[in-house]
Tab-separated table of C-alpha atoms and ligand atoms in Angstrom:
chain	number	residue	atom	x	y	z
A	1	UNK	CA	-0.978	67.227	-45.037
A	2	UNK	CA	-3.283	65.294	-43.281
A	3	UNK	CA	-7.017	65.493	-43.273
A	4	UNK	CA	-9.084	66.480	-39.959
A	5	UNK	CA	-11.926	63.519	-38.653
A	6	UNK	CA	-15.183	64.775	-39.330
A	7	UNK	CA	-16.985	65.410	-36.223
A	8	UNK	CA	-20.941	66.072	-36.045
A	9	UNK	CA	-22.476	67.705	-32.833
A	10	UNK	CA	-26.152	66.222	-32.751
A	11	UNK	CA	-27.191	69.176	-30.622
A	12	UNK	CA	-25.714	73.141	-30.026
A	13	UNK	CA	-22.664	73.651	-27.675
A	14	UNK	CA	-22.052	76.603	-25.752
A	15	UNK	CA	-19.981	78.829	-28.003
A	16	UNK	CA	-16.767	78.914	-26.626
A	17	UNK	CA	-16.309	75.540	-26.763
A	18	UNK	CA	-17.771	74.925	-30.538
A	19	UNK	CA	-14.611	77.055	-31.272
A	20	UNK	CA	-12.105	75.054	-29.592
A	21	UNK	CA	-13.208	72.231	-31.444
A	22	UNK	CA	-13.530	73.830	-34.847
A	23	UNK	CA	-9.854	74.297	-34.636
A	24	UNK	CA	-9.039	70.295	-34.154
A	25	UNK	CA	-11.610	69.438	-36.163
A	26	UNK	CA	-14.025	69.375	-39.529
A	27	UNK	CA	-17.022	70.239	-37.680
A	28	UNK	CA	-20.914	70.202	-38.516
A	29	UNK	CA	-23.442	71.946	-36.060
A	30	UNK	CA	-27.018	71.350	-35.888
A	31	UNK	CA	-27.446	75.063	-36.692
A	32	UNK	CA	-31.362	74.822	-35.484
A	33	UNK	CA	-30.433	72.618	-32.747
A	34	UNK	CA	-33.648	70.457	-33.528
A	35	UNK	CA	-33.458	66.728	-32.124
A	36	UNK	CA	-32.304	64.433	-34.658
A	37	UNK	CA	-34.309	61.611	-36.160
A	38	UNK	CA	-33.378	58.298	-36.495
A	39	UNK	CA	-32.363	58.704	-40.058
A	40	UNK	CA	-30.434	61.463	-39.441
A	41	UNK	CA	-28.315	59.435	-36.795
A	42	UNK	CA	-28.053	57.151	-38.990
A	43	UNK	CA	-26.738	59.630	-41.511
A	44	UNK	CA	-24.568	60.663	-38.933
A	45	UNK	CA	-23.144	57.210	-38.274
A	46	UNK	CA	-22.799	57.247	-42.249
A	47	UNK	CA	-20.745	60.034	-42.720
A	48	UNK	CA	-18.768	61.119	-40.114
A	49	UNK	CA	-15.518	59.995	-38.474
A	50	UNK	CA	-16.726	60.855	-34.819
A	51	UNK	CA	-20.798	61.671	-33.402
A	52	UNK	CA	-21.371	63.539	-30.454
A	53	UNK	CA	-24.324	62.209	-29.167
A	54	UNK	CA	-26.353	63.536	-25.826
A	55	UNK	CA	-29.419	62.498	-23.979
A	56	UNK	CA	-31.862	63.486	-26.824
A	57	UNK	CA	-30.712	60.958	-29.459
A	58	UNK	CA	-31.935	57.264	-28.931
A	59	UNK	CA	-29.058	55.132	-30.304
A	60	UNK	CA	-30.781	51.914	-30.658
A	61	UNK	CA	-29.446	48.704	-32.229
A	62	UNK	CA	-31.466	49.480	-35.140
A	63	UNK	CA	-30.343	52.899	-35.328
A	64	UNK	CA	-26.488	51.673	-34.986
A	65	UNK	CA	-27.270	48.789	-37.272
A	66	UNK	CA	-26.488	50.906	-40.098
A	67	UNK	CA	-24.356	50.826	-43.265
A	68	UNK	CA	-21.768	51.494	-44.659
A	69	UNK	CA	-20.679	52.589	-41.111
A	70	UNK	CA	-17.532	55.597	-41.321
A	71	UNK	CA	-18.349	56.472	-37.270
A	72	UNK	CA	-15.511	55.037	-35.075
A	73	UNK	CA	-16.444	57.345	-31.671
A	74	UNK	CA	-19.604	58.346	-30.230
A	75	UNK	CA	-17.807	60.682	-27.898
A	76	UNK	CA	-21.053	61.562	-25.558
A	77	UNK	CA	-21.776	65.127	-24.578
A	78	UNK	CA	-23.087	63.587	-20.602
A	79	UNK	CA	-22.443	61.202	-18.121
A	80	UNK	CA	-25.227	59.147	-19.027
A	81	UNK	CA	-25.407	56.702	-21.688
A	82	UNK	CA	-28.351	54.776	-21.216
A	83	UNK	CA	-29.778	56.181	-24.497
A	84	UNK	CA	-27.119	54.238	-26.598
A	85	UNK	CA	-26.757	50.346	-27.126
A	86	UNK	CA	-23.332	50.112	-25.610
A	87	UNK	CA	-23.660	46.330	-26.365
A	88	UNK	CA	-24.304	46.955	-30.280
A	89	UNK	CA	-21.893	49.979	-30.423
A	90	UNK	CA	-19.216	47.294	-28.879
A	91	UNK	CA	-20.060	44.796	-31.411
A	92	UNK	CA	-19.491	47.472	-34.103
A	93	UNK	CA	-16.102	48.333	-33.257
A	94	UNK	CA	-17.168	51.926	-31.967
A	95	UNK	CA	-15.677	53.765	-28.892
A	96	UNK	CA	-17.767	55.236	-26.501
A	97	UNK	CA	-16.936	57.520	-24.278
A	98	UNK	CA	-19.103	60.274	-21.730
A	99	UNK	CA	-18.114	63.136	-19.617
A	100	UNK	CA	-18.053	61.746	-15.843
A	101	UNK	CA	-17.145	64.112	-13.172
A	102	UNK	CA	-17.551	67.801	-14.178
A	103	UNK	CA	-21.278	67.221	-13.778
A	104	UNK	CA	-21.130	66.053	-10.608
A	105	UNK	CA	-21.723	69.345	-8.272
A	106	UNK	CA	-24.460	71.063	-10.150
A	107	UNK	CA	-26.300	67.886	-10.349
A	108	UNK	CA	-26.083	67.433	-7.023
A	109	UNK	CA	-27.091	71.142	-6.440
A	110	UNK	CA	-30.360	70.582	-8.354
A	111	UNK	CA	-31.069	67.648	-6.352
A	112	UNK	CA	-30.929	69.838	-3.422
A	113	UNK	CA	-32.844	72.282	-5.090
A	114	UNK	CA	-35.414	70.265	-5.452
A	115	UNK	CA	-35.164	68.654	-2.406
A	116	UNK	CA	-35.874	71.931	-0.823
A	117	UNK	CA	-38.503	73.222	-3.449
A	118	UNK	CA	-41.175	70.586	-2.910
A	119	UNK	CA	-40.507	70.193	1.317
A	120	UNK	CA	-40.760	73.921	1.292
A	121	UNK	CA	-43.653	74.151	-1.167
A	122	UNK	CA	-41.759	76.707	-3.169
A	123	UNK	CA	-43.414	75.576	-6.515
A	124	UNK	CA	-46.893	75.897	-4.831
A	125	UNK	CA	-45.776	79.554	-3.590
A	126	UNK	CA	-44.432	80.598	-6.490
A	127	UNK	CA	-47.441	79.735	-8.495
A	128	UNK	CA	-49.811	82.127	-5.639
A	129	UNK	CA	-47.431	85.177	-6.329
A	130	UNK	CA	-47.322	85.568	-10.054
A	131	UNK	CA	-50.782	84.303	-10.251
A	132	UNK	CA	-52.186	86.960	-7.857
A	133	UNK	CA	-53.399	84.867	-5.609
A	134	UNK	CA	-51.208	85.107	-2.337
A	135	UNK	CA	-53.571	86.669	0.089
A	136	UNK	CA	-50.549	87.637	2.402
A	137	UNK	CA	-48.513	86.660	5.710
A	138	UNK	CA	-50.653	84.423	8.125
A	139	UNK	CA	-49.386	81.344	10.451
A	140	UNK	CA	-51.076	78.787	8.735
A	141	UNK	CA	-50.275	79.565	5.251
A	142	UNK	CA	-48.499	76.793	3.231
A	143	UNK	CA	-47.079	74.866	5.802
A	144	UNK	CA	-44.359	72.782	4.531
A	145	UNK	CA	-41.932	70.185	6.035
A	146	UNK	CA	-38.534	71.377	7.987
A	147	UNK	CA	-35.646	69.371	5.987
A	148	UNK	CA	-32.550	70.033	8.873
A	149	UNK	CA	-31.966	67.295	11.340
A	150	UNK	CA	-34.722	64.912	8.895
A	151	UNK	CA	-32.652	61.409	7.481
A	152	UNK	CA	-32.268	61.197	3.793
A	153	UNK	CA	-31.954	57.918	1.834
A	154	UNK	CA	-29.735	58.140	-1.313
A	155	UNK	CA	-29.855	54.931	-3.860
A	156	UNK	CA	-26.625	54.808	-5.727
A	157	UNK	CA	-23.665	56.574	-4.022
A	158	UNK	CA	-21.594	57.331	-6.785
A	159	UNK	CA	-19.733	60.523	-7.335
A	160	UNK	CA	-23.164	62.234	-7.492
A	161	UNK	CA	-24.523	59.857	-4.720
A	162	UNK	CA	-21.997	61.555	-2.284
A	163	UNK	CA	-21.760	64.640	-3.355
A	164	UNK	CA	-25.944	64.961	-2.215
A	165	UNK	CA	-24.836	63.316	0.607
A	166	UNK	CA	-22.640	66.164	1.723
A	167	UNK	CA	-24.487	68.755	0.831
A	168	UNK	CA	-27.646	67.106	2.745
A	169	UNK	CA	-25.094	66.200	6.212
A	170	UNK	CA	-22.750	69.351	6.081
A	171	UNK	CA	-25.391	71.847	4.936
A	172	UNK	CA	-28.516	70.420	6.800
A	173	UNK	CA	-27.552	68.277	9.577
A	174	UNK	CA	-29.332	65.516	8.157
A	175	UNK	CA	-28.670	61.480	8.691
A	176	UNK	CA	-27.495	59.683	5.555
A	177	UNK	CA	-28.959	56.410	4.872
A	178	UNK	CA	-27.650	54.577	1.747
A	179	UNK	CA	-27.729	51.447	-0.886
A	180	UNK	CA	-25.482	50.994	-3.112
A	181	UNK	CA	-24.908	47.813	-5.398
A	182	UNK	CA	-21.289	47.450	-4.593
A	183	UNK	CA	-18.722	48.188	-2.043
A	184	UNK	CA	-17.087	51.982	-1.837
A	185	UNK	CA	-13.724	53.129	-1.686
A	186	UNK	CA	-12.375	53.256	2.257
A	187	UNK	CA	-12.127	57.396	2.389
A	188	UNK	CA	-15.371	57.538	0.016
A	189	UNK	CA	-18.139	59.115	2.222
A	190	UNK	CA	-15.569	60.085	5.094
A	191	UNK	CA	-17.383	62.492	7.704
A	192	UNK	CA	-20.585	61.510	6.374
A	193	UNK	CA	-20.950	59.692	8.860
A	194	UNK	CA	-23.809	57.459	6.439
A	195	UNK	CA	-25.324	53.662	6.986
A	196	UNK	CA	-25.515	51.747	4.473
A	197	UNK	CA	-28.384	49.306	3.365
A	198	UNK	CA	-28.459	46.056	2.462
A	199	UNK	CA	-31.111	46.780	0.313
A	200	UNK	CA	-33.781	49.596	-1.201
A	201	UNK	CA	-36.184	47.975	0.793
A	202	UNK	CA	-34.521	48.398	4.007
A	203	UNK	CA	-34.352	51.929	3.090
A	204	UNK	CA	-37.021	52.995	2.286
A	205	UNK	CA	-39.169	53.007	4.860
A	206	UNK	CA	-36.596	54.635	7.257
A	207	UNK	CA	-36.673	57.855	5.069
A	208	UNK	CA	-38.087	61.410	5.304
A	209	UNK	CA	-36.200	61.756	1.711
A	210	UNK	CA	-34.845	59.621	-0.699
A	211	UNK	CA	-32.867	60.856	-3.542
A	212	UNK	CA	-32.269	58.813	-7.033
A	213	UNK	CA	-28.441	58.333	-8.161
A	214	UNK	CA	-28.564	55.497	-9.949
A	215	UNK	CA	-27.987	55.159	-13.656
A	216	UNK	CA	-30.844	54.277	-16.093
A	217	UNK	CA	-31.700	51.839	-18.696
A	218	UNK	CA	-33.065	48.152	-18.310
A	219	UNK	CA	-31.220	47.544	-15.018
A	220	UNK	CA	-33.115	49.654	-13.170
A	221	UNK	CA	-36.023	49.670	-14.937
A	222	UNK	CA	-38.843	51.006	-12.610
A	223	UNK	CA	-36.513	50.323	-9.943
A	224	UNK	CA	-39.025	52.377	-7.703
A	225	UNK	CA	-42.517	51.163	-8.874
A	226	UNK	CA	-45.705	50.977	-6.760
A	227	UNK	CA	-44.304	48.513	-3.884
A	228	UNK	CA	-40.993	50.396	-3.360
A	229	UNK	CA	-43.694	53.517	-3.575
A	230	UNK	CA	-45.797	51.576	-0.734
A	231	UNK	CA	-42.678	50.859	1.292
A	232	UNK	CA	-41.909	55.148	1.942
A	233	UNK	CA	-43.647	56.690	5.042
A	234	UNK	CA	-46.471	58.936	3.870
A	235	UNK	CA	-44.327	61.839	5.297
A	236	UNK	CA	-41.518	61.607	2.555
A	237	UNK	CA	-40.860	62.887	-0.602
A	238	UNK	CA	-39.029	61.583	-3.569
A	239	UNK	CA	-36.424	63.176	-5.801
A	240	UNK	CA	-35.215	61.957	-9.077
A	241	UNK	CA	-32.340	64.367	-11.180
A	242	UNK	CA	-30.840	60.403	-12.455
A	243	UNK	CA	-33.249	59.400	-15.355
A	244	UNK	CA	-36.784	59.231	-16.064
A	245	UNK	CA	-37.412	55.196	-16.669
A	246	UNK	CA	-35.955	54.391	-12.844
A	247	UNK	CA	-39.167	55.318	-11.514
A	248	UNK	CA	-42.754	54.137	-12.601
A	249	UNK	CA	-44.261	56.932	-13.821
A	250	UNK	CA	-48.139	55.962	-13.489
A	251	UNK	CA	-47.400	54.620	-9.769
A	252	UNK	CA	-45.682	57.672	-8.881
A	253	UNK	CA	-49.027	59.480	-9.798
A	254	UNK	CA	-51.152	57.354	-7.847
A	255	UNK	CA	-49.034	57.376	-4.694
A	256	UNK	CA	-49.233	61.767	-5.409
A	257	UNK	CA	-52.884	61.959	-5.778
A	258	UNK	CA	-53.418	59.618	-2.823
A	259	UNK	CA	-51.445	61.106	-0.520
A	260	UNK	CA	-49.317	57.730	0.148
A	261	UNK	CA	-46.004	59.846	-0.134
A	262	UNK	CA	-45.975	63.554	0.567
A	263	UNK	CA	-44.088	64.851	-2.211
A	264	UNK	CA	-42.064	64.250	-5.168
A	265	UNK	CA	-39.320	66.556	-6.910
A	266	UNK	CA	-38.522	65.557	-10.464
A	267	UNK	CA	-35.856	66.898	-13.039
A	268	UNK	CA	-35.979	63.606	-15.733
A	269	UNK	CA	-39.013	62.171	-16.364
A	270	UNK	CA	-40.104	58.680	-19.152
A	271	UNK	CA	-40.173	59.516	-22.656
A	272	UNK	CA	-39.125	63.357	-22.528
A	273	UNK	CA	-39.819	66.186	-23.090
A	274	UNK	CA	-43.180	64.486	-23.112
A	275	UNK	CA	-44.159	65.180	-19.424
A	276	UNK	CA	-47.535	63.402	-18.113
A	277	UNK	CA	-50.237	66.125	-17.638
A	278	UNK	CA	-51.623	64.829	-14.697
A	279	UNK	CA	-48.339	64.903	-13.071
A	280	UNK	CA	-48.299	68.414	-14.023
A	281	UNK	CA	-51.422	69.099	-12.463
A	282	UNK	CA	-50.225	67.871	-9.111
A	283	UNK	CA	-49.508	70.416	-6.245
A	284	UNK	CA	-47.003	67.744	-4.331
A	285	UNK	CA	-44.884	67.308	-7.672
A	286	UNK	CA	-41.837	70.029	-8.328
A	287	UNK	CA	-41.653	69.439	-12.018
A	288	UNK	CA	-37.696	71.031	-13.824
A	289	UNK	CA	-36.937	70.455	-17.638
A	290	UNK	CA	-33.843	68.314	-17.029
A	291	UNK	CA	-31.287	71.461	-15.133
A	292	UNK	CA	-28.733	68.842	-13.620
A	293	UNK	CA	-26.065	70.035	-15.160
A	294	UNK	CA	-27.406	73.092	-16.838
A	295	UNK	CA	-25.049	75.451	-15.538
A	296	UNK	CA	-22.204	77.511	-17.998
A	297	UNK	CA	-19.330	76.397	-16.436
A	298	UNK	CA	-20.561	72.739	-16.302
A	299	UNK	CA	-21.753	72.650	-19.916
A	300	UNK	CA	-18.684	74.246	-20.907
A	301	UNK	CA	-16.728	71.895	-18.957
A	302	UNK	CA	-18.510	68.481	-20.681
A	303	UNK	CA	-17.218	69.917	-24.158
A	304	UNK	CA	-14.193	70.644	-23.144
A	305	UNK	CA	-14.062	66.826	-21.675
A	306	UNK	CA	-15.463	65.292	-24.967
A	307	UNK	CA	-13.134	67.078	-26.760
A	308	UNK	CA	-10.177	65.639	-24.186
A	309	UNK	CA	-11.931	62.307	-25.532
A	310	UNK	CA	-11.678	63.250	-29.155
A	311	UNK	CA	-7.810	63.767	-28.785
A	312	UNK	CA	-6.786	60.907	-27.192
A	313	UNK	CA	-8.795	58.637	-29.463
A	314	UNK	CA	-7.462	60.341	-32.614
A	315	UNK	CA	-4.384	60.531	-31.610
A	316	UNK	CA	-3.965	56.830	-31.050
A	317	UNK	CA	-4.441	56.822	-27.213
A	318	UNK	CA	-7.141	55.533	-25.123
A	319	UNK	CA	-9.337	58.266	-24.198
A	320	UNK	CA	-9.924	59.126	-20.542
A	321	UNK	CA	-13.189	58.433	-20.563
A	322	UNK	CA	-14.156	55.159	-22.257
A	323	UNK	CA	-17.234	53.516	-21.596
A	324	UNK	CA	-16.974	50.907	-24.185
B	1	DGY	C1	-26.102	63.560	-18.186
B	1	DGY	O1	-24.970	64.001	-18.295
B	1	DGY	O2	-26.319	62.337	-18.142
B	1	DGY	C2	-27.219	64.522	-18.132
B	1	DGY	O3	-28.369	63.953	-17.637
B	1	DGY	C3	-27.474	65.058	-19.513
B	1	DGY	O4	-27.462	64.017	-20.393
């Protein structure tokens, strides 16, 4: 008989799909689904077969630098992968692989959400209601911005990239602007009827809205800091459901409190949970606890796709989803 790999989930799973891979698999759960420390990635890395990472754990060289080293997969529970050293894990020998795709609609959804949320000033209202402190119906009362018809500006089109795109054209009538770093397949944003950009400063200041697609990690490091900031009319609003780091935290702040954008809707933020107070106490800021793809049927469906991952790679084949 042979023995099962020895899989470790750093984080809880919806239920259904823990099951399906307790039947492949040896499995260990994070029964308190607390964040692991570095040791106990490293632990991890130490005594298991295959690691299933997400967001939460910071694979660093130093962490992956570890010995004796049994882990031959971090098969990632996400599409991003920015928190892992894909260039140490490569050296190591390990696989990596993520969960593109089945993300890619309820991302885009929260984008939209929060896309209509802060033009809208639905954060704002909803604060006056449960507080007590809507005084009722009158013609001035929180005034917000109408979003049909307005032209949005969407930095990486990627699968998530488009799929704002035609929510924001189909849905809302609005005029896609858009930079991407490399050409797109023919038939990619047919009907969109979207310009591209030779660059994010080109964009920028032709926006109402510009909405973040791009992955994070040094590359785009503060990829919007307080220039790009400078370059957006003061009428437009910023929304960011890619990662945290792509935008400068501190400058996004200033151009808040100053007025020198209008409005900013954020669902990643630097160094989370950790989420800067005085962003917190901003009005213009719609503030969500990383939603993207916090849906059941989405977080159902990355499981099921880390456990396609799992297969192939056990079973000798490439998986489907290899990063590295
Ligand atoms: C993703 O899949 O990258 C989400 O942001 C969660 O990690």
């Amino acid at each position: 008989m042979t023995t099962r790999p020895t899989v470790i989930l750093t984080r809880r799973w919806p239920a259904s799909v823990e099951a399906e891979l307790q039947q492949r698999y040896r499995v260990t759960l994070n029964e308190d689904d607390h964040p692991f420390s570095s040791r106990e990635l490293q632990s991890a890395l130490q005594h298991y077969d295959a690691v299933c990472p997400t967001v939460t754990d910071a694979l660093t060289a130093e962490v992956l630098n570890t010995a004796p080293l049994r882990c031959r997969i971090l098969a990632n529970y996400g599409v991003g992968v920015n928190h892992i050293d894909i260039e140490t894990a490569a050296a190591k020998g390990i696989t990596v692989t993520n969960t593109p795709g089945v993300l890619t609609d309820c991302t885009a959804d929260i984008a939209i959400t929060l896309l209509l949320m802060v033009a809208r000033r639905a954060g704002e209202g909803e604060r006056q209601v449960r507080s007590g402190r809507w005084q009722g119906w009158r013609p001035t009362h929180l005034l917000g911005t109408k979003i049909t018809g307005k032209t949005l500006g969407i930095i990486g089109m990627g699968r998530i990239g488009q799929a704002v795109a035609r929510r924001a054209r189909f849905g809302f009538g609005m005029k896609i602007l858009y930079f991407h770093p490399r050409p797109l397949a023919n038939d990619a944003l047919a009907g969109l009827n979207a310009s591209a950009c030779a660059s994010i400063d080109q964009l920028l200041p032709q926006c109402d809205f510009v909405s973040l697609h791009c992955p994070g990690g040094q590359r785009n490091f503060h990829l919007i800091d307080a220039r790009r900031l400078g370059l957006m009319p003061s009428h437009a609003f910023l929304i960011n459901t890619s990662r945290g780091d792509v935008v400068d935290t501190e400058a996004l702040i200033q151009a808040l409190k100053r007025g020198t954008i209008r409005g900013a809707g954020l669902d990643v933020y630097e160094n989370e949970p950790h989420v800067d107070p005085q962003l917190c106490a901003l009005e213009n800021a719609v503030l969500l606890p990383h939603l993207g793809s916090a849906t059941v049927e989405t977080r159902e469906a990355m499981g099921l796709r880390v456990l396609a991952n799992l297969d192939a790679f056990f079973s000798g084949r490439n998986p489907p989803d290899c990063v590295v």
